[in-house]
mmCIF file of C-alpha atoms in Angstrom:
data_model
loop_
_atom_site.group_PDB
_atom_site.id
_atom_site.type_symbol
_atom_site.label_atom_id
_atom_site.label_comp_id
_atom_site.label_asym_id
_atom_site.label_seq_id
_atom_site.Cartn_x
_atom_site.Cartn_y
_atom_site.Cartn_z
ATOM 1 C CA UNK N 2 -87.891 -106.843 -55.619
ATOM 2 C CA UNK N 3 -84.342 -107.891 -54.786
ATOM 3 C CA UNK N 4 -82.463 -105.396 -52.673
ATOM 4 C CA UNK N 5 -78.782 -104.649 -52.873
ATOM 5 C CA UNK N 6 -78.024 -103.873 -49.255
ATOM 6 C CA UNK N 7 -75.021 -106.198 -49.393
ATOM 7 C CA UNK N 8 -73.359 -104.428 -52.312
ATOM 8 C CA UNK N 9 -70.150 -102.851 -51.000
ATOM 9 C CA UNK N 10 -69.527 -99.175 -51.637
ATOM 10 C CA UNK N 11 -66.462 -97.069 -52.342
ATOM 11 C CA UNK N 12 -65.900 -93.487 -51.238
ATOM 12 C CA UNK N 13 -65.430 -90.824 -53.901
ATOM 13 C CA UNK N 14 -63.806 -87.534 -53.034
ATOM 14 C CA UNK N 15 -65.856 -84.544 -54.174
ATOM 15 C CA UNK N 16 -63.921 -81.468 -53.175
ATOM 16 C CA UNK N 17 -64.249 -81.045 -49.424
ATOM 17 C CA UNK N 18 -67.056 -83.618 -49.342
ATOM 18 C CA UNK N 19 -67.221 -87.326 -50.088
ATOM 19 C CA UNK N 20 -69.949 -89.559 -51.476
ATOM 20 C CA UNK N 21 -70.587 -93.290 -51.559
ATOM 21 C CA UNK N 22 -70.808 -95.225 -54.837
ATOM 22 C CA UNK N 23 -71.922 -98.858 -55.232
ATOM 23 C CA UNK N 24 -68.929 -100.983 -56.159
ATOM 24 C CA UNK N 25 -71.022 -103.180 -58.461
ATOM 25 C CA UNK N 26 -72.954 -101.386 -61.175
ATOM 26 C CA UNK N 27 -74.630 -101.920 -64.534
ATOM 27 C CA UNK N 28 -73.025 -100.770 -67.789
ATOM 28 C CA UNK N 29 -74.918 -100.056 -71.010
ATOM 29 C CA UNK N 30 -72.123 -99.733 -73.572
ATOM 30 C CA UNK N 31 -73.305 -101.196 -76.920
ATOM 31 C CA UNK N 32 -76.902 -101.391 -75.662
ATOM 32 C CA UNK N 33 -79.235 -99.950 -78.318
ATOM 33 C CA UNK N 34 -81.309 -96.987 -77.226
ATOM 34 C CA UNK N 35 -84.577 -98.820 -77.843
ATOM 35 C CA UNK N 36 -83.428 -101.676 -75.613
ATOM 36 C CA UNK N 37 -81.839 -99.588 -72.879
ATOM 37 C CA UNK N 38 -85.038 -98.896 -70.959
ATOM 38 C CA UNK N 39 -85.889 -102.583 -70.562
ATOM 39 C CA UNK N 40 -82.297 -103.468 -69.655
ATOM 40 C CA UNK N 41 -82.104 -100.730 -67.002
ATOM 41 C CA UNK N 42 -85.472 -101.705 -65.542
ATOM 42 C CA UNK N 43 -84.349 -105.333 -65.323
ATOM 43 C CA UNK N 44 -81.054 -104.355 -63.692
ATOM 44 C CA UNK N 45 -82.823 -102.232 -61.100
ATOM 45 C CA UNK N 46 -85.291 -105.053 -60.444
ATOM 46 C CA UNK N 47 -82.406 -107.469 -59.821
ATOM 47 C CA UNK N 48 -80.827 -105.060 -57.339
ATOM 48 C CA UNK N 49 -78.296 -102.897 -59.186
ATOM 49 C CA UNK N 50 -78.372 -99.304 -58.013
ATOM 50 C CA UNK N 51 -75.587 -97.852 -60.183
ATOM 51 C CA UNK N 52 -76.066 -97.239 -63.924
ATOM 52 C CA UNK N 53 -73.236 -96.154 -66.249
ATOM 53 C CA UNK N 54 -73.929 -94.577 -69.641
ATOM 54 C CA UNK N 55 -72.298 -91.982 -71.926
ATOM 55 C CA UNK N 56 -73.259 -89.491 -74.604
ATOM 56 C CA UNK N 57 -71.423 -91.483 -77.270
ATOM 57 C CA UNK N 58 -73.398 -94.637 -76.440
ATOM 58 C CA UNK N 59 -76.500 -92.968 -77.911
ATOM 59 C CA UNK N 60 -78.707 -94.521 -75.234
ATOM 60 C CA UNK N 61 -79.030 -91.815 -72.583
ATOM 61 C CA UNK N 62 -82.684 -91.319 -73.526
ATOM 62 C CA UNK N 63 -83.434 -95.022 -73.095
ATOM 63 C CA UNK N 64 -81.558 -95.115 -69.800
ATOM 64 C CA UNK N 65 -83.565 -92.168 -68.524
ATOM 65 C CA UNK N 66 -86.804 -93.825 -69.587
ATOM 66 C CA UNK N 67 -85.811 -96.983 -67.738
ATOM 67 C CA UNK N 68 -85.088 -95.055 -64.560
ATOM 68 C CA UNK N 69 -88.380 -93.186 -64.814
ATOM 69 C CA UNK N 70 -90.347 -96.412 -65.390
ATOM 70 C CA UNK N 71 -88.712 -98.243 -62.492
ATOM 71 C CA UNK N 72 -90.175 -98.491 -59.010
ATOM 72 C CA UNK N 73 -86.764 -97.516 -57.616
ATOM 73 C CA UNK N 74 -86.617 -93.829 -56.607
ATOM 74 C CA UNK N 75 -84.113 -91.658 -58.468
ATOM 75 C CA UNK N 76 -82.517 -90.830 -55.106
ATOM 76 C CA UNK N 77 -81.570 -94.500 -54.682
ATOM 77 C CA UNK N 78 -79.827 -94.703 -58.068
ATOM 78 C CA UNK N 79 -76.216 -93.700 -58.700
ATOM 79 C CA UNK N 80 -76.149 -92.399 -62.287
ATOM 80 C CA UNK N 81 -73.054 -91.782 -64.390
ATOM 81 C CA UNK N 82 -72.641 -90.303 -67.853
ATOM 82 C CA UNK N 83 -69.678 -88.928 -69.785
ATOM 83 C CA UNK N 84 -68.616 -86.024 -71.979
ATOM 84 C CA UNK N 85 -67.383 -87.163 -75.398
ATOM 85 C CA UNK N 86 -64.161 -86.059 -77.077
ATOM 86 C CA UNK N 87 -65.847 -83.666 -79.542
ATOM 87 C CA UNK N 88 -67.579 -81.868 -76.684
ATOM 88 C CA UNK N 89 -64.492 -81.070 -74.641
ATOM 89 C CA UNK N 90 -63.589 -77.506 -73.713
ATOM 90 C CA UNK N 91 -64.906 -75.062 -71.130
ATOM 91 C CA UNK N 92 -68.176 -73.926 -72.707
ATOM 92 C CA UNK N 93 -68.739 -76.991 -74.894
ATOM 93 C CA UNK N 94 -68.615 -79.238 -71.825
ATOM 94 C CA UNK N 95 -71.362 -77.272 -70.077
ATOM 95 C CA UNK N 96 -73.555 -77.436 -73.185
ATOM 96 C CA UNK N 97 -72.887 -81.174 -73.513
ATOM 97 C CA UNK N 98 -73.824 -81.675 -69.873
ATOM 98 C CA UNK N 99 -77.123 -79.834 -70.318
ATOM 99 C CA UNK N 100 -77.897 -81.928 -73.408
ATOM 100 C CA UNK N 101 -77.133 -85.177 -71.575
ATOM 101 C CA UNK N 102 -79.379 -84.173 -68.675
ATOM 102 C CA UNK N 103 -82.200 -83.354 -71.076
ATOM 103 C CA UNK N 104 -81.877 -86.776 -72.743
ATOM 104 C CA UNK N 105 -81.747 -88.531 -69.368
ATOM 105 C CA UNK N 106 -84.975 -86.936 -68.205
ATOM 106 C CA UNK N 107 -84.410 -83.297 -67.399
ATOM 107 C CA UNK N 108 -84.423 -81.590 -64.020
ATOM 108 C CA UNK N 109 -85.688 -84.694 -62.214
ATOM 109 C CA UNK N 110 -82.317 -86.347 -62.868
ATOM 110 C CA UNK N 111 -80.306 -83.631 -61.112
ATOM 111 C CA UNK N 112 -77.945 -83.701 -59.445
ATOM 112 C CA UNK N 113 -76.080 -86.149 -61.657
ATOM 113 C CA UNK N 114 -74.074 -88.436 -59.389
ATOM 114 C CA UNK N 115 -70.948 -88.697 -61.530
ATOM 115 C CA UNK N 116 -69.756 -86.977 -64.711
ATOM 116 C CA UNK N 117 -66.672 -88.306 -66.487
ATOM 117 C CA UNK N 118 -64.291 -87.155 -69.233
ATOM 118 C CA UNK N 119 -64.453 -90.088 -71.637
ATOM 119 C CA UNK N 120 -60.873 -89.876 -73.016
ATOM 120 C CA UNK N 121 -57.988 -87.476 -72.385
ATOM 121 C CA UNK N 122 -57.471 -86.784 -76.131
ATOM 122 C CA UNK N 123 -54.041 -85.265 -75.376
ATOM 123 C CA UNK N 124 -53.512 -83.907 -78.900
ATOM 124 C CA UNK N 125 -56.592 -81.709 -78.470
ATOM 125 C CA UNK N 126 -55.191 -80.517 -75.127
ATOM 126 C CA UNK N 127 -58.625 -79.620 -73.774
ATOM 127 C CA UNK N 128 -59.030 -82.036 -70.887
ATOM 128 C CA UNK N 129 -57.863 -79.564 -68.234
ATOM 129 C CA UNK N 130 -60.398 -76.935 -69.352
ATOM 130 C CA UNK N 131 -63.040 -79.682 -69.508
ATOM 131 C CA UNK N 132 -62.234 -80.763 -65.962
ATOM 132 C CA UNK N 133 -62.409 -77.170 -64.712
ATOM 133 C CA UNK N 134 -65.866 -76.796 -66.275
ATOM 134 C CA UNK N 135 -66.979 -80.014 -64.604
ATOM 135 C CA UNK N 136 -65.737 -78.743 -61.236
ATOM 136 C CA UNK N 137 -67.808 -75.594 -61.773
ATOM 137 C CA UNK N 138 -70.874 -77.734 -62.458
ATOM 138 C CA UNK N 139 -70.168 -79.689 -59.286
ATOM 139 C CA UNK N 140 -69.739 -76.542 -57.215
ATOM 140 C CA UNK N 141 -73.042 -75.274 -58.636
ATOM 141 C CA UNK N 142 -74.758 -78.386 -57.291
ATOM 142 C CA UNK N 143 -75.483 -80.011 -60.656
ATOM 143 C CA UNK N 144 -72.985 -82.868 -60.235
ATOM 144 C CA UNK N 145 -72.074 -84.703 -57.053
ATOM 145 C CA UNK N 146 -68.615 -85.939 -58.183
ATOM 146 C CA UNK N 147 -66.392 -85.613 -61.245
ATOM 147 C CA UNK N 148 -63.965 -88.082 -62.729
ATOM 148 C CA UNK N 149 -62.269 -89.329 -65.854
ATOM 149 C CA UNK N 150 -61.886 -92.374 -68.061
ATOM 150 C CA UNK N 151 -58.774 -93.807 -69.671
ATOM 151 C CA UNK N 152 -56.354 -91.354 -68.044
ATOM 152 C CA UNK N 153 -52.708 -92.302 -67.615
ATOM 153 C CA UNK N 154 -50.760 -91.144 -64.530
ATOM 154 C CA UNK N 155 -49.303 -88.155 -66.374
ATOM 155 C CA UNK N 156 -52.791 -86.959 -67.322
ATOM 156 C CA UNK N 157 -54.036 -87.370 -63.765
ATOM 157 C CA UNK N 158 -51.059 -85.516 -62.317
ATOM 158 C CA UNK N 159 -51.554 -82.626 -64.716
ATOM 159 C CA UNK N 160 -55.155 -82.231 -63.529
ATOM 160 C CA UNK N 161 -53.935 -81.988 -59.953
ATOM 161 C CA UNK N 162 -51.158 -79.568 -60.848
ATOM 162 C CA UNK N 163 -53.450 -77.211 -62.782
ATOM 163 C CA UNK N 164 -56.717 -77.448 -60.820
ATOM 164 C CA UNK N 165 -55.640 -78.461 -57.329
ATOM 165 C CA UNK N 166 -57.731 -81.649 -57.446
ATOM 166 C CA UNK N 167 -57.402 -85.202 -58.631
ATOM 167 C CA UNK N 168 -60.511 -86.701 -60.212
ATOM 168 C CA UNK N 169 -62.628 -88.840 -57.907
ATOM 169 C CA UNK N 170 -62.455 -91.889 -60.163
ATOM 170 C CA UNK N 171 -60.616 -93.192 -63.232
ATOM 171 C CA UNK N 172 -62.552 -95.644 -65.395
ATOM 172 C CA UNK N 173 -60.148 -97.737 -67.476
ATOM 173 C CA UNK N 174 -60.008 -100.970 -69.431
ATOM 174 C CA UNK N 175 -59.232 -103.563 -66.785
ATOM 175 C CA UNK N 176 -59.649 -107.336 -66.758
ATOM 176 C CA UNK N 177 -57.541 -110.380 -65.786
ATOM 177 C CA UNK N 178 -55.466 -110.210 -68.966
ATOM 178 C CA UNK N 179 -54.874 -106.453 -68.653
ATOM 179 C CA UNK N 180 -54.672 -105.443 -65.019
ATOM 180 C CA UNK N 181 -53.305 -101.878 -65.261
ATOM 181 C CA UNK N 182 -51.075 -102.215 -62.204
ATOM 182 C CA UNK N 183 -49.176 -98.954 -62.779
ATOM 183 C CA UNK N 184 -52.406 -96.974 -63.157
ATOM 184 C CA UNK N 185 -53.978 -98.729 -60.169
ATOM 185 C CA UNK N 186 -50.933 -98.027 -58.004
ATOM 186 C CA UNK N 187 -50.913 -94.329 -58.933
ATOM 187 C CA UNK N 188 -54.623 -94.054 -58.224
ATOM 188 C CA UNK N 189 -54.289 -95.849 -54.889
ATOM 189 C CA UNK N 190 -51.481 -93.515 -53.854
ATOM 190 C CA UNK N 191 -53.576 -90.444 -54.670
ATOM 191 C CA UNK N 192 -57.056 -91.338 -53.435
ATOM 192 C CA UNK N 193 -58.508 -92.022 -56.889
ATOM 193 C CA UNK N 194 -60.981 -94.893 -57.188
ATOM 194 C CA UNK N 195 -60.433 -97.261 -60.132
ATOM 195 C CA UNK N 196 -63.389 -98.454 -62.194
ATOM 196 C CA UNK N 197 -63.141 -101.247 -64.767
ATOM 197 C CA UNK N 198 -64.680 -101.137 -68.218
ATOM 198 C CA UNK N 199 -64.760 -104.356 -70.234
ATOM 199 C CA UNK N 200 -64.321 -106.090 -66.859
ATOM 200 C CA UNK N 201 -64.790 -109.494 -68.497
ATOM 201 C CA UNK N 202 -62.364 -108.738 -71.316
ATOM 202 C CA UNK N 203 -65.310 -108.696 -73.738
ATOM 203 C CA UNK N 204 -65.693 -112.436 -73.247
ATOM 204 C CA UNK N 205 -63.794 -114.592 -75.715
ATOM 205 C CA UNK N 206 -61.079 -116.953 -74.546
ATOM 206 C CA UNK N 207 -60.916 -115.440 -71.063
ATOM 207 C CA UNK N 208 -64.151 -117.257 -70.229
ATOM 208 C CA UNK N 209 -62.512 -120.599 -71.049
ATOM 209 C CA UNK N 210 -59.232 -119.909 -69.277
ATOM 210 C CA UNK N 211 -58.308 -123.088 -67.348
ATOM 211 C CA UNK N 212 -57.169 -121.203 -64.229
ATOM 212 C CA UNK N 213 -60.460 -119.328 -64.026
ATOM 213 C CA UNK N 214 -62.433 -122.447 -64.887
ATOM 214 C CA UNK N 215 -60.757 -124.308 -62.038
ATOM 215 C CA UNK N 216 -61.604 -121.592 -59.536
ATOM 216 C CA UNK N 217 -65.174 -121.386 -60.827
ATOM 217 C CA UNK N 218 -65.678 -125.126 -60.471
ATOM 218 C CA UNK N 219 -64.370 -125.095 -56.902
ATOM 219 C CA UNK N 220 -66.591 -122.222 -55.734
ATOM 220 C CA UNK N 221 -69.654 -123.305 -57.711
ATOM 221 C CA UNK N 222 -69.861 -120.168 -59.828
ATOM 222 C CA UNK N 223 -69.364 -119.228 -63.473
ATOM 223 C CA UNK N 224 -66.079 -117.836 -64.777
ATOM 224 C CA UNK N 225 -67.773 -114.456 -65.309
ATOM 225 C CA UNK N 226 -68.875 -114.415 -61.672
ATOM 226 C CA UNK N 227 -65.343 -115.277 -60.537
ATOM 227 C CA UNK N 228 -63.926 -112.374 -62.571
ATOM 228 C CA UNK N 229 -66.475 -109.902 -61.198
ATOM 229 C CA UNK N 230 -65.738 -111.113 -57.671
ATOM 230 C CA UNK N 231 -62.005 -110.653 -58.323
ATOM 231 C CA UNK N 232 -62.628 -107.023 -59.298
ATOM 232 C CA UNK N 233 -64.583 -106.411 -56.110
ATOM 233 C CA UNK N 234 -61.972 -107.999 -53.862
ATOM 234 C CA UNK N 235 -59.054 -106.032 -55.297
ATOM 235 C CA UNK N 236 -61.017 -102.797 -54.882
ATOM 236 C CA UNK N 237 -62.233 -101.996 -58.399
ATOM 237 C CA UNK N 238 -65.648 -100.606 -59.176
ATOM 238 C CA UNK N 239 -67.054 -102.950 -61.819
ATOM 239 C CA UNK N 240 -69.867 -102.397 -64.351
ATOM 240 C CA UNK N 241 -70.666 -105.586 -66.303
ATOM 241 C CA UNK N 242 -73.051 -105.185 -69.235
ATOM 242 C CA UNK N 243 -75.750 -107.476 -70.612
ATOM 243 C CA UNK N 244 -79.236 -107.198 -72.084
ATOM 244 C CA UNK N 245 -80.144 -110.805 -71.233
ATOM 245 C CA UNK N 246 -82.178 -111.005 -68.005
ATOM 246 C CA UNK N 247 -80.529 -114.256 -66.890
ATOM 247 C CA UNK N 248 -77.053 -112.813 -67.437
ATOM 248 C CA UNK N 249 -77.945 -109.526 -65.736
ATOM 249 C CA UNK N 250 -78.958 -111.565 -62.682
ATOM 250 C CA UNK N 251 -75.912 -113.844 -62.913
ATOM 251 C CA UNK N 252 -73.507 -110.903 -62.959
ATOM 252 C CA UNK N 253 -75.133 -109.542 -59.800
ATOM 253 C CA UNK N 254 -75.003 -112.882 -57.971
ATOM 254 C CA UNK N 255 -71.426 -112.458 -56.734
ATOM 255 C CA UNK N 256 -71.930 -111.352 -53.154
ATOM 256 C CA UNK N 257 -72.241 -114.746 -51.452
ATOM 257 C CA UNK N 258 -68.704 -116.098 -51.895
ATOM 258 C CA UNK N 259 -65.079 -115.019 -51.579
ATOM 259 C CA UNK N 260 -61.922 -115.855 -53.458
ATOM 260 C CA UNK N 261 -58.932 -117.027 -51.467
ATOM 261 C CA UNK N 262 -55.552 -115.326 -51.460
ATOM 262 C CA UNK N 263 -54.296 -118.172 -53.646
ATOM 263 C CA UNK N 264 -57.117 -117.465 -56.102
ATOM 264 C CA UNK N 265 -56.215 -113.781 -56.209
ATOM 265 C CA UNK N 266 -52.554 -114.567 -56.830
ATOM 266 C CA UNK N 267 -53.448 -117.035 -59.586
ATOM 267 C CA UNK N 268 -55.607 -114.447 -61.336
ATOM 268 C CA UNK N 269 -52.892 -111.808 -60.891
ATOM 269 C CA UNK N 270 -50.549 -114.097 -62.819
ATOM 270 C CA UNK N 271 -52.847 -113.941 -65.856
ATOM 271 C CA UNK N 272 -51.822 -110.329 -66.535
ATOM 272 C CA UNK N 273 -50.305 -109.845 -69.985
ATOM 273 C CA UNK N 274 -48.292 -107.040 -71.532
ATOM 274 C CA UNK N 275 -50.321 -107.379 -74.743
ATOM 275 C CA UNK N 276 -53.724 -107.852 -73.139
ATOM 276 C CA UNK N 277 -55.133 -104.429 -74.054
ATOM 277 C CA UNK N 278 -58.267 -104.685 -76.216
ATOM 278 C CA UNK N 279 -59.163 -101.037 -76.749
ATOM 279 C CA UNK N 280 -56.972 -98.139 -77.922
ATOM 280 C CA UNK N 281 -54.177 -96.642 -75.881
ATOM 281 C CA UNK N 282 -55.348 -93.358 -74.303
ATOM 282 C CA UNK N 283 -52.661 -91.376 -76.103
ATOM 283 C CA UNK N 284 -53.794 -92.700 -79.487
ATOM 284 C CA UNK N 285 -57.467 -91.676 -79.445
ATOM 285 C CA UNK N 286 -58.363 -88.077 -80.305
#
C-alpha cells in the first residue's frame, strides 16, 4: 500500500489546542452513495488520509463503509463532514451531528476530526448559534476542530466577535480562475486555514488553458496535477474528487515536483473577476 508520509500538513487551531490536517485530501462531492465506499477505499489505498464529505452529499453512509472496509486504521484518517443549511441552529446542529455520525459508522468514528458549517445562509441568521453548538461538541470531545465553508470576511469576523474564536478553516470555491485573494488575505491575517473546493474549476476550459499547458509540458505533469501543486504551494488545503482509479492516483501524484516562482506568478495572472462557478455566499439560503 502506498504511504503518504510526504504529504504536507497544515495546523488547525482548536481552542487552546492545535491539530494537524493533511494538505492534500480526497473529496466526494457528487459521488453516489453506492459508489462512495469503493472510491474511498481506492483513495486510501493510493495514500490519501483525509476524506471530505457532507450531509447534503447523501454519501456519508458509503464513506463510512469505505473507511470501515479499508486496511487503514480510523486513527490515521482525517475525516470531515458538514452541517447543511436546513439543520442550522443550536439544537438542530447537535441532532444533525449525531445523525451524520450514525451514517458514518457510529461511535467508532468519534471523535470527528473536522465539522464545518456548509454555508453562512445570512438571511436565516443562524450561523453564530450553529458555530456555538459546534464549539460545545468540540469541548465535549466529539469533534477535534470546527470550521466553516463559503464564509466571507464579514461572516468570519462576526463569529470572532460573538464567540471569541475564529473558525479553524474556511472551505471556499478556489481555483486559478477564481483565486479569492481578499478571503485568503483575511484568513491569513487571522490564523484561518483556507481549503479549496472545486480546486480544478470543475474541469472545462481550465484544463486546456495554454499557460497551464505550457507549465505542465515543462514539468512532465498533467494540467490537473499542476493546478493541485499550485494549491499546495500557495498554502491551500486541496480536495480533488474523482471516482476513476487512474485519476484518483494521478491527483495524488503531485509531491515529486515544484513550480517555480515564475510559474506561480503566471497562474496568479489567470485570476478573473467573473471566474466564480458556484453561488455567492450571500445568495444561498
